[in-house]
């Protein structure tokens, strides 16, 4: 493995770029906000790396794609959408205090983007590298999946700059994850005068919740968690409709098939109730085998680096499922993803930037 020709990275410059990205709010599905965010990401990429960052329009918002030229060898993958609604910045502005940077999206995952950009900027040679920053990861990557898979296959290796695991480890395996929605159609009636004339959709939903929860197999890593339910308009009406939303996580393709098959054959327990089931496990599991080779390189570059299997999904699930070597969690060290206490550890930024640079150079040298 060759030693990359690098210059040092500036933490102050990374903090400046992180502030720039955080202060352009980018909630998923807000297309106007996402366009401003994508334009800002592109401007940072171009300023630090040169060349042109292309905006790729989609129904989920603009994705940002940059290439260093030459034969593609490695894809740096991230996203610029966040889970926080417009106005969050006013309540929780970007700050750097006591060694932590805080603000909406610093850990998930704007900090990782900044570190990767500056790590790549430290290399004299940036050929063979592509950066793809998508606009809809937080809501399922429906508009970006095809592009992600295309560029991953073209490059042959993927570095995902999502936030690090607890303690700063990288993510070497992820569960497959998906959402199912079970809708119940019943029949309304007066709850006092003729309750038996109705078909109680809420009672049917209760039967389904118990049946669905029983699909869980924690001993093999499968979790099935009903998370949101709604039914009925008024307290004196037998509800004619109910809906249950279910979060599912699996570690294997076999469990993905079992769960999807089980949802497909759910049957109502009440006469005349009708079920409609939507959803799937959209992100396939990311097995440890997909990360093994790249993780070994990362450990040589940063001795003591740990690898963790985690329950959350990312766009790395898609690339790993294609058989493309994928290492995840290379982004910011910190915590509190999707929460008000989200933070990034500033002292780790330079080390993580150099780790990305070292991985890029190692992949290109093979």
mmCIF file of C-alpha atoms in Angstrom:
data_model
loop_
_atom_site.group_PDB
_atom_site.id
_atom_site.type_symbol
_atom_site.label_atom_id
_atom_site.label_comp_id
_atom_site.label_asym_id
_atom_site.label_seq_id
_atom_site.Cartn_x
_atom_site.Cartn_y
_atom_site.Cartn_z
ATOM 1 C CA UNK A 1 0.000 0.000 0.000
ATOM 2 C CA UNK A 2 1.471 3.345 -1.028
ATOM 3 C CA UNK A 3 1.558 6.375 1.214
ATOM 4 C CA UNK A 4 -0.750 9.074 -0.094
ATOM 5 C CA UNK A 5 0.778 12.415 -1.040
ATOM 6 C CA UNK A 6 -1.180 14.783 1.130
ATOM 7 C CA UNK A 7 -1.193 18.209 2.658
ATOM 8 C CA UNK A 8 -2.550 18.780 6.128
ATOM 9 C CA UNK A 9 -6.207 19.600 6.622
ATOM 10 C CA UNK A 10 -7.409 22.691 8.426
ATOM 11 C CA UNK A 11 -9.955 22.123 11.166
ATOM 12 C CA UNK A 12 -10.851 25.818 11.085
ATOM 13 C CA UNK A 13 -11.621 25.569 7.374
ATOM 14 C CA UNK A 14 -13.720 22.449 7.967
ATOM 15 C CA UNK A 15 -15.665 24.254 10.700
ATOM 16 C CA UNK A 16 -16.291 27.167 8.319
ATOM 17 C CA UNK A 17 -17.653 24.819 5.642
ATOM 18 C CA UNK A 18 -19.719 22.914 8.179
ATOM 19 C CA UNK A 19 -21.292 26.163 9.347
ATOM 20 C CA UNK A 20 -22.089 27.035 5.735
ATOM 21 C CA UNK A 21 -23.896 23.725 5.153
ATOM 22 C CA UNK A 22 -25.748 23.656 8.484
ATOM 23 C CA UNK A 23 -27.049 27.195 8.053
ATOM 24 C CA UNK A 24 -28.812 26.204 4.820
ATOM 25 C CA UNK A 25 -31.599 24.048 6.248
ATOM 26 C CA UNK A 26 -32.481 20.972 4.202
ATOM 27 C CA UNK A 27 -35.514 19.039 5.447
ATOM 28 C CA UNK A 28 -36.387 16.000 3.350
ATOM 29 C CA UNK A 29 -39.216 16.551 0.815
ATOM 30 C CA UNK A 30 -38.896 20.360 0.925
ATOM 31 C CA UNK A 31 -37.803 20.769 -2.688
ATOM 32 C CA UNK A 32 -37.040 24.495 -2.494
ATOM 33 C CA UNK A 33 -34.888 24.058 0.601
ATOM 34 C CA UNK A 34 -33.172 21.012 -0.884
ATOM 35 C CA UNK A 35 -32.265 22.937 -4.041
ATOM 36 C CA UNK A 36 -30.604 25.666 -1.986
ATOM 37 C CA UNK A 37 -28.818 22.997 0.036
ATOM 38 C CA UNK A 38 -27.637 21.142 -3.074
ATOM 39 C CA UNK A 39 -26.342 24.363 -4.590
ATOM 40 C CA UNK A 40 -24.444 25.080 -1.383
ATOM 41 C CA UNK A 41 -22.953 21.583 -1.237
ATOM 42 C CA UNK A 42 -21.894 21.915 -4.879
ATOM 43 C CA UNK A 43 -20.241 25.265 -4.218
ATOM 44 C CA UNK A 44 -18.241 23.861 -1.296
ATOM 45 C CA UNK A 45 -17.155 20.853 -3.359
ATOM 46 C CA UNK A 46 -16.067 23.034 -6.273
ATOM 47 C CA UNK A 47 -14.233 25.492 -4.043
ATOM 48 C CA UNK A 48 -12.239 22.766 -2.302
ATOM 49 C CA UNK A 49 -11.764 20.236 -5.114
ATOM 50 C CA UNK A 50 -12.087 22.170 -8.354
ATOM 51 C CA UNK A 51 -14.007 20.957 -11.357
ATOM 52 C CA UNK A 52 -17.773 21.039 -11.607
ATOM 53 C CA UNK A 53 -20.309 19.512 -9.253
ATOM 54 C CA UNK A 54 -23.416 18.556 -11.217
ATOM 55 C CA UNK A 55 -26.929 18.868 -9.815
ATOM 56 C CA UNK A 56 -28.992 15.824 -10.776
ATOM 57 C CA UNK A 57 -32.677 16.712 -10.545
ATOM 58 C CA UNK A 58 -35.153 14.155 -9.214
ATOM 59 C CA UNK A 59 -38.612 14.054 -7.682
ATOM 60 C CA UNK A 60 -36.931 13.789 -4.268
ATOM 61 C CA UNK A 61 -34.777 16.881 -4.772
ATOM 62 C CA UNK A 62 -31.421 17.611 -6.404
ATOM 63 C CA UNK A 63 -28.560 15.176 -5.898
ATOM 64 C CA UNK A 64 -24.962 16.409 -6.190
ATOM 65 C CA UNK A 65 -22.422 14.462 -8.271
ATOM 66 C CA UNK A 66 -18.728 15.311 -8.684
ATOM 67 C CA UNK A 67 -15.970 13.402 -10.449
ATOM 68 C CA UNK A 68 -12.210 13.816 -10.223
ATOM 69 C CA UNK A 69 -11.844 12.380 -13.716
ATOM 70 C CA UNK A 70 -10.101 9.288 -14.968
ATOM 71 C CA UNK A 71 -11.280 5.725 -14.541
ATOM 72 C CA UNK A 72 -13.754 5.586 -11.629
ATOM 73 C CA UNK A 73 -12.378 3.556 -8.708
ATOM 74 C CA UNK A 74 -14.105 4.733 -5.535
ATOM 75 C CA UNK A 75 -17.425 6.398 -4.701
ATOM 76 C CA UNK A 76 -17.755 8.647 -1.637
ATOM 77 C CA UNK A 77 -21.431 8.490 -0.716
ATOM 78 C CA UNK A 78 -23.513 10.766 1.508
ATOM 79 C CA UNK A 79 -26.709 12.818 1.673
ATOM 80 C CA UNK A 80 -27.580 16.447 2.319
ATOM 81 C CA UNK A 81 -31.200 16.086 3.476
ATOM 82 C CA UNK A 82 -31.932 16.140 7.205
ATOM 83 C CA UNK A 83 -34.880 15.187 9.401
ATOM 84 C CA UNK A 84 -35.293 18.649 10.914
ATOM 85 C CA UNK A 85 -38.102 21.014 9.784
ATOM 86 C CA UNK A 86 -37.456 24.555 8.627
ATOM 87 C CA UNK A 87 -36.999 26.838 11.603
ATOM 88 C CA UNK A 88 -34.974 24.383 13.668
ATOM 89 C CA UNK A 89 -31.873 26.504 13.083
ATOM 90 C CA UNK A 90 -33.511 29.473 14.802
ATOM 91 C CA UNK A 91 -34.038 27.396 17.908
ATOM 92 C CA UNK A 92 -30.774 25.472 17.696
ATOM 93 C CA UNK A 93 -28.177 27.517 15.769
ATOM 94 C CA UNK A 94 -24.768 26.250 14.746
ATOM 95 C CA UNK A 95 -22.280 26.572 17.599
ATOM 96 C CA UNK A 96 -18.826 25.325 18.543
ATOM 97 C CA UNK A 97 -18.363 25.079 22.298
ATOM 98 C CA UNK A 98 -16.300 22.856 24.575
ATOM 99 C CA UNK A 99 -14.939 20.832 21.685
ATOM 100 C CA UNK A 100 -18.355 20.043 20.209
ATOM 101 C CA UNK A 101 -20.073 21.437 17.126
ATOM 102 C CA UNK A 102 -23.856 21.474 17.416
ATOM 103 C CA UNK A 103 -26.731 22.341 15.113
ATOM 104 C CA UNK A 104 -29.226 20.505 12.910
ATOM 105 C CA UNK A 105 -27.455 17.905 10.784
ATOM 106 C CA UNK A 106 -23.899 18.266 12.112
ATOM 107 C CA UNK A 107 -23.601 14.543 12.857
ATOM 108 C CA UNK A 108 -26.136 13.133 10.405
ATOM 109 C CA UNK A 109 -24.448 13.850 8.150
ATOM 110 C CA UNK A 110 -23.068 17.205 7.124
ATOM 111 C CA UNK A 111 -19.939 16.781 9.220
ATOM 112 C CA UNK A 112 -19.037 13.606 7.342
ATOM 113 C CA UNK A 113 -19.452 15.376 4.007
ATOM 114 C CA UNK A 114 -17.135 18.182 5.043
ATOM 115 C CA UNK A 115 -14.509 15.778 6.365
ATOM 116 C CA UNK A 116 -14.573 13.729 3.164
ATOM 117 C CA UNK A 117 -14.267 16.809 0.957
ATOM 118 C CA UNK A 118 -11.303 18.139 2.921
ATOM 119 C CA UNK A 119 -9.697 14.701 3.114
ATOM 120 C CA UNK A 120 -9.899 14.372 -0.644
ATOM 121 C CA UNK A 121 -8.638 17.952 -1.050
ATOM 122 C CA UNK A 122 -5.498 16.944 0.856
ATOM 123 C CA UNK A 123 -4.530 14.521 -1.940
ATOM 124 C CA UNK A 124 -2.435 15.751 -4.851
ATOM 125 C CA UNK A 125 -4.235 13.302 -7.153
ATOM 126 C CA UNK A 126 -8.040 13.187 -7.058
ATOM 127 C CA UNK A 127 -8.571 11.111 -10.176
ATOM 128 C CA UNK A 128 -10.717 7.997 -10.003
ATOM 129 C CA UNK A 129 -12.865 9.421 -7.210
ATOM 130 C CA UNK A 130 -16.522 10.361 -7.368
ATOM 131 C CA UNK A 131 -18.695 12.047 -4.750
ATOM 132 C CA UNK A 132 -22.465 11.517 -4.696
ATOM 133 C CA UNK A 133 -24.547 13.483 -2.188
ATOM 134 C CA UNK A 134 -28.218 12.563 -2.370
ATOM 135 C CA UNK A 135 -31.361 14.483 -1.403
ATOM 136 C CA UNK A 136 -33.685 11.796 -0.047
ATOM 137 C CA UNK A 137 -31.775 9.314 2.118
ATOM 138 C CA UNK A 138 -33.780 10.127 5.225
ATOM 139 C CA UNK A 139 -37.042 9.213 3.467
ATOM 140 C CA UNK A 140 -36.038 5.995 1.737
ATOM 141 C CA UNK A 141 -33.797 7.026 -1.193
ATOM 142 C CA UNK A 142 -36.551 6.268 -3.685
ATOM 143 C CA UNK A 143 -35.382 8.858 -6.218
ATOM 144 C CA UNK A 144 -31.663 8.244 -5.719
ATOM 145 C CA UNK A 145 -31.346 4.467 -5.465
ATOM 146 C CA UNK A 146 -30.868 3.819 -9.177
ATOM 147 C CA UNK A 147 -28.166 6.503 -9.403
ATOM 148 C CA UNK A 148 -26.440 5.205 -6.273
ATOM 149 C CA UNK A 149 -26.370 1.672 -7.632
ATOM 150 C CA UNK A 150 -25.179 2.817 -11.058
ATOM 151 C CA UNK A 151 -22.237 4.805 -9.704
ATOM 152 C CA UNK A 152 -21.334 2.125 -7.128
ATOM 153 C CA UNK A 153 -21.095 -0.526 -9.840
ATOM 154 C CA UNK A 154 -19.078 1.816 -12.041
ATOM 155 C CA UNK A 155 -16.610 2.664 -9.273
ATOM 156 C CA UNK A 156 -16.270 -0.751 -7.626
ATOM 157 C CA UNK A 157 -15.811 0.460 -4.026
ATOM 158 C CA UNK A 158 -17.915 2.680 -1.765
ATOM 159 C CA UNK A 159 -17.018 4.795 1.260
ATOM 160 C CA UNK A 160 -20.137 5.943 3.120
ATOM 161 C CA UNK A 161 -19.551 9.034 5.235
ATOM 162 C CA UNK A 162 -22.503 8.597 7.570
ATOM 163 C CA UNK A 163 -21.792 9.356 11.218
ATOM 164 C CA UNK A 164 -19.536 6.967 13.125
ATOM 165 C CA UNK A 165 -20.767 4.274 15.472
ATOM 166 C CA UNK A 166 -20.604 4.831 19.242
ATOM 167 C CA UNK A 167 -17.033 5.421 20.304
ATOM 168 C CA UNK A 168 -15.905 6.375 16.803
ATOM 169 C CA UNK A 169 -16.044 2.928 15.221
ATOM 170 C CA UNK A 170 -16.915 2.404 11.589
ATOM 171 C CA UNK A 171 -20.022 0.477 10.564
ATOM 172 C CA UNK A 172 -19.215 -2.909 9.084
ATOM 173 C CA UNK A 173 -22.751 -4.321 8.937
ATOM 174 C CA UNK A 174 -26.259 -2.913 8.918
ATOM 175 C CA UNK A 175 -29.671 -4.450 9.218
ATOM 176 C CA UNK A 176 -32.061 -4.352 6.335
ATOM 177 C CA UNK A 177 -34.974 -2.088 7.159
ATOM 178 C CA UNK A 178 -38.401 -1.199 5.912
ATOM 179 C CA UNK A 179 -41.824 0.132 6.777
ATOM 180 C CA UNK A 180 -45.199 -1.556 6.359
ATOM 181 C CA UNK A 181 -48.632 0.060 6.576
ATOM 182 C CA UNK A 182 -51.670 -2.041 7.376
ATOM 183 C CA UNK A 183 -54.996 -0.330 6.654
ATOM 184 C CA UNK A 184 -58.292 -1.706 7.961
ATOM 185 C CA UNK A 185 -61.671 -0.964 6.389
ATOM 186 C CA UNK A 186 -64.675 -1.661 8.606
ATOM 187 C CA UNK A 187 -68.125 -0.110 8.891
ATOM 188 C CA UNK A 188 -69.247 2.793 11.035
ATOM 189 C CA UNK A 189 -72.229 2.719 13.360
ATOM 190 C CA UNK A 190 -73.471 4.485 16.498
ATOM 191 C CA UNK A 191 -71.434 3.209 19.440
ATOM 192 C CA UNK A 192 -74.419 3.541 21.808
ATOM 193 C CA UNK A 193 -77.508 2.789 19.723
ATOM 194 C CA UNK A 194 -76.293 -0.054 17.501
ATOM 195 C CA UNK A 195 -72.642 -0.976 18.075
ATOM 196 C CA UNK A 196 -73.209 -4.484 16.669
ATOM 197 C CA UNK A 197 -74.204 -3.003 13.318
ATOM 198 C CA UNK A 198 -70.677 -1.765 12.771
ATOM 199 C CA UNK A 199 -67.406 -3.503 11.927
ATOM 200 C CA UNK A 200 -64.906 -2.089 14.383
ATOM 201 C CA UNK A 201 -61.712 -1.297 12.463
ATOM 202 C CA UNK A 202 -59.879 -0.469 15.688
ATOM 203 C CA UNK A 203 -60.588 -3.917 17.172
ATOM 204 C CA UNK A 204 -59.419 -5.498 13.922
ATOM 205 C CA UNK A 205 -56.261 -3.371 14.031
ATOM 206 C CA UNK A 206 -55.624 -4.583 17.581
ATOM 207 C CA UNK A 207 -55.777 -8.200 16.379
ATOM 208 C CA UNK A 208 -53.324 -7.342 13.602
ATOM 209 C CA UNK A 209 -50.894 -5.563 15.937
ATOM 210 C CA UNK A 210 -50.607 -8.691 18.082
ATOM 211 C CA UNK A 211 -50.158 -10.935 15.057
ATOM 212 C CA UNK A 212 -47.551 -8.614 13.555
ATOM 213 C CA UNK A 213 -45.573 -8.231 16.788
ATOM 214 C CA UNK A 214 -45.388 -12.023 17.044
ATOM 215 C CA UNK A 215 -43.322 -12.078 13.827
ATOM 216 C CA UNK A 216 -40.330 -10.697 15.701
ATOM 217 C CA UNK A 217 -37.308 -12.990 16.153
ATOM 218 C CA UNK A 218 -34.720 -11.106 18.213
ATOM 219 C CA UNK A 219 -32.544 -14.207 18.479
ATOM 220 C CA UNK A 220 -31.708 -13.805 14.768
ATOM 221 C CA UNK A 221 -31.743 -10.013 14.797
ATOM 222 C CA UNK A 222 -35.283 -9.478 13.481
ATOM 223 C CA UNK A 223 -37.293 -6.699 15.109
ATOM 224 C CA UNK A 224 -40.917 -5.957 14.179
ATOM 225 C CA UNK A 225 -42.167 -2.822 15.911
ATOM 226 C CA UNK A 226 -45.624 -1.266 15.478
ATOM 227 C CA UNK A 227 -44.905 2.451 15.770
ATOM 228 C CA UNK A 228 -47.893 4.568 14.679
ATOM 229 C CA UNK A 229 -51.631 3.838 14.822
ATOM 230 C CA UNK A 230 -54.754 5.835 14.078
ATOM 231 C CA UNK A 231 -58.481 5.088 14.069
ATOM 232 C CA UNK A 232 -61.883 6.658 14.392
ATOM 233 C CA UNK A 233 -63.246 10.208 14.120
ATOM 234 C CA UNK A 234 -65.302 10.513 17.348
ATOM 235 C CA UNK A 235 -65.711 8.777 20.693
ATOM 236 C CA UNK A 236 -69.317 7.696 19.995
ATOM 237 C CA UNK A 237 -68.713 6.154 16.555
ATOM 238 C CA UNK A 238 -67.638 2.591 15.823
ATOM 239 C CA UNK A 239 -64.553 3.336 13.699
ATOM 240 C CA UNK A 240 -64.801 2.436 10.035
ATOM 241 C CA UNK A 241 -61.069 2.806 9.360
ATOM 242 C CA UNK A 242 -57.780 2.241 11.136
ATOM 243 C CA UNK A 243 -54.123 2.259 10.152
ATOM 244 C CA UNK A 244 -51.040 0.690 11.737
ATOM 245 C CA UNK A 245 -47.468 1.507 10.703
ATOM 246 C CA UNK A 246 -44.713 -1.015 11.447
ATOM 247 C CA UNK A 247 -40.925 -0.654 11.475
ATOM 248 C CA UNK A 248 -39.015 -3.841 10.527
ATOM 249 C CA UNK A 249 -35.262 -4.626 10.777
ATOM 250 C CA UNK A 250 -33.614 -7.867 9.616
ATOM 251 C CA UNK A 251 -30.073 -9.211 9.371
ATOM 252 C CA UNK A 252 -30.495 -11.749 6.571
ATOM 253 C CA UNK A 253 -32.098 -12.142 3.165
ATOM 254 C CA UNK A 254 -33.989 -15.169 4.500
ATOM 255 C CA UNK A 255 -35.621 -13.100 7.206
ATOM 256 C CA UNK A 256 -36.451 -10.372 4.694
ATOM 257 C CA UNK A 257 -38.326 -12.944 2.617
ATOM 258 C CA UNK A 258 -40.088 -14.435 5.672
ATOM 259 C CA UNK A 259 -41.310 -11.078 6.921
ATOM 260 C CA UNK A 260 -42.473 -9.827 3.544
ATOM 261 C CA UNK A 261 -44.319 -13.102 2.943
ATOM 262 C CA UNK A 262 -45.970 -12.928 6.360
ATOM 263 C CA UNK A 263 -47.297 -9.406 5.746
ATOM 264 C CA UNK A 264 -48.598 -10.502 2.345
ATOM 265 C CA UNK A 265 -50.827 -13.200 3.869
ATOM 266 C CA UNK A 266 -52.287 -11.305 6.832
ATOM 267 C CA UNK A 267 -56.015 -12.056 7.109
ATOM 268 C CA UNK A 268 -58.754 -10.190 8.984
ATOM 269 C CA UNK A 269 -60.159 -11.670 12.176
ATOM 270 C CA UNK A 270 -63.537 -9.904 12.097
ATOM 271 C CA UNK A 271 -66.227 -10.748 9.585
ATOM 272 C CA UNK A 272 -66.494 -8.126 6.835
ATOM 273 C CA UNK A 273 -63.270 -6.341 7.809
ATOM 274 C CA UNK A 274 -60.910 -5.750 4.879
ATOM 275 C CA UNK A 275 -57.121 -5.392 5.094
ATOM 276 C CA UNK A 276 -54.806 -3.544 2.721
ATOM 277 C CA UNK A 277 -51.058 -3.994 3.237
ATOM 278 C CA UNK A 278 -48.408 -1.762 1.710
ATOM 279 C CA UNK A 279 -44.654 -1.647 2.112
ATOM 280 C CA UNK A 280 -41.552 -3.784 1.997
ATOM 281 C CA UNK A 281 -38.050 -4.074 3.421
ATOM 282 C CA UNK A 282 -36.669 -1.524 0.998
ATOM 283 C CA UNK A 283 -33.081 -1.513 2.250
ATOM 284 C CA UNK A 284 -31.548 -4.988 2.086
ATOM 285 C CA UNK A 285 -29.168 -6.108 4.844
ATOM 286 C CA UNK A 286 -25.522 -5.059 4.612
ATOM 287 C CA UNK A 287 -23.459 -8.137 5.570
ATOM 288 C CA UNK A 288 -20.069 -7.882 7.262
ATOM 289 C CA UNK A 289 -18.492 -9.591 4.267
ATOM 290 C CA UNK A 290 -19.133 -6.453 2.189
ATOM 291 C CA UNK A 291 -16.918 -4.363 4.476
ATOM 292 C CA UNK A 292 -14.237 -6.899 5.408
ATOM 293 C CA UNK A 293 -11.549 -5.902 2.907
ATOM 294 C CA UNK A 294 -11.948 -2.156 3.301
ATOM 295 C CA UNK A 295 -12.174 -2.451 7.082
ATOM 296 C CA UNK A 296 -8.828 -4.257 7.160
ATOM 297 C CA UNK A 297 -7.284 -1.367 5.224
ATOM 298 C CA UNK A 298 -8.892 1.162 7.567
ATOM 299 C CA UNK A 299 -7.448 -0.634 10.590
ATOM 300 C CA UNK A 300 -3.967 -0.439 9.082
ATOM 301 C CA UNK A 301 -4.432 3.269 8.522
ATOM 302 C CA UNK A 302 -5.903 3.875 11.977
ATOM 303 C CA UNK A 303 -4.760 1.156 14.422
ATOM 304 C CA UNK A 304 -7.335 0.403 17.087
ATOM 305 C CA UNK A 305 -10.265 1.369 14.889
ATOM 306 C CA UNK A 306 -13.302 -0.753 15.755
ATOM 307 C CA UNK A 307 -16.031 -2.073 13.505
ATOM 308 C CA UNK A 308 -19.658 -2.261 14.629
ATOM 309 C CA UNK A 309 -22.814 -3.920 13.341
ATOM 310 C CA UNK A 310 -25.737 -1.505 13.732
ATOM 311 C CA UNK A 311 -29.501 -1.603 13.364
ATOM 312 C CA UNK A 312 -29.986 1.512 11.281
ATOM 313 C CA UNK A 313 -29.893 1.485 7.496
ATOM 314 C CA UNK A 314 -28.115 3.732 5.008
ATOM 315 C CA UNK A 315 -27.496 3.939 1.286
ATOM 316 C CA UNK A 316 -24.587 1.584 1.917
ATOM 317 C CA UNK A 317 -27.170 -1.190 2.226
ATOM 318 C CA UNK A 318 -27.923 -0.803 -1.478
ATOM 319 C CA UNK A 319 -24.318 -0.867 -2.622
ATOM 320 C CA UNK A 320 -23.374 -3.801 -0.391
ATOM 321 C CA UNK A 321 -26.334 -5.794 -1.724
ATOM 322 C CA UNK A 322 -24.833 -5.436 -5.211
ATOM 323 C CA UNK A 323 -21.620 -7.090 -4.013
ATOM 324 C CA UNK A 324 -19.686 -3.819 -4.141
ATOM 325 C CA UNK A 325 -17.160 -3.508 -1.256
ATOM 326 C CA UNK A 326 -18.679 -0.954 1.111
ATOM 327 C CA UNK A 327 -17.439 0.584 4.346
ATOM 328 C CA UNK A 328 -19.851 2.774 6.321
ATOM 329 C CA UNK A 329 -19.693 5.106 9.307
ATOM 330 C CA UNK A 330 -16.614 6.961 8.061
ATOM 331 C CA UNK A 331 -18.118 10.337 8.876
ATOM 332 C CA UNK A 332 -18.290 12.456 11.981
ATOM 333 C CA UNK A 333 -17.539 11.179 15.468
ATOM 334 C CA UNK A 334 -20.310 12.333 17.753
ATOM 335 C CA UNK A 335 -23.885 11.341 18.494
ATOM 336 C CA UNK A 336 -27.508 12.330 18.911
ATOM 337 C CA UNK A 337 -28.598 11.675 15.340
ATOM 338 C CA UNK A 338 -32.145 13.015 14.716
ATOM 339 C CA UNK A 339 -32.247 14.564 18.190
ATOM 340 C CA UNK A 340 -31.887 18.026 19.686
ATOM 341 C CA UNK A 341 -28.627 17.061 21.412
ATOM 342 C CA UNK A 342 -26.915 16.090 18.129
ATOM 343 C CA UNK A 343 -23.191 16.911 18.220
ATOM 344 C CA UNK A 344 -19.866 16.421 16.451
ATOM 345 C CA UNK A 345 -16.488 15.999 18.182
ATOM 346 C CA UNK A 346 -14.254 18.670 16.657
ATOM 347 C CA UNK A 347 -10.957 17.052 17.682
ATOM 348 C CA UNK A 348 -11.759 13.997 15.568
ATOM 349 C CA UNK A 349 -12.332 15.865 12.317
ATOM 350 C CA UNK A 350 -8.777 15.904 10.981
ATOM 351 C CA UNK A 351 -8.216 12.225 11.795
ATOM 352 C CA UNK A 352 -11.395 11.186 9.989
ATOM 353 C CA UNK A 353 -10.556 13.353 6.983
ATOM 354 C CA UNK A 354 -7.154 11.689 6.709
ATOM 355 C CA UNK A 355 -8.767 8.249 7.100
ATOM 356 C CA UNK A 356 -10.967 8.883 4.064
ATOM 357 C CA UNK A 357 -7.970 10.161 2.111
ATOM 358 C CA UNK A 358 -5.924 7.112 3.044
ATOM 359 C CA UNK A 359 -8.693 4.736 2.022
ATOM 360 C CA UNK A 360 -9.101 6.478 -1.320
ATOM 361 C CA UNK A 361 -5.398 6.219 -2.044
ATOM 362 C CA UNK A 362 -5.241 2.589 -0.925
ATOM 363 C CA UNK A 363 -8.176 1.593 -3.144
ATOM 364 C CA UNK A 364 -6.630 3.307 -6.159
ATOM 365 C CA UNK A 365 -3.276 1.639 -5.574
ATOM 366 C CA UNK A 366 -4.671 -1.908 -5.898
#
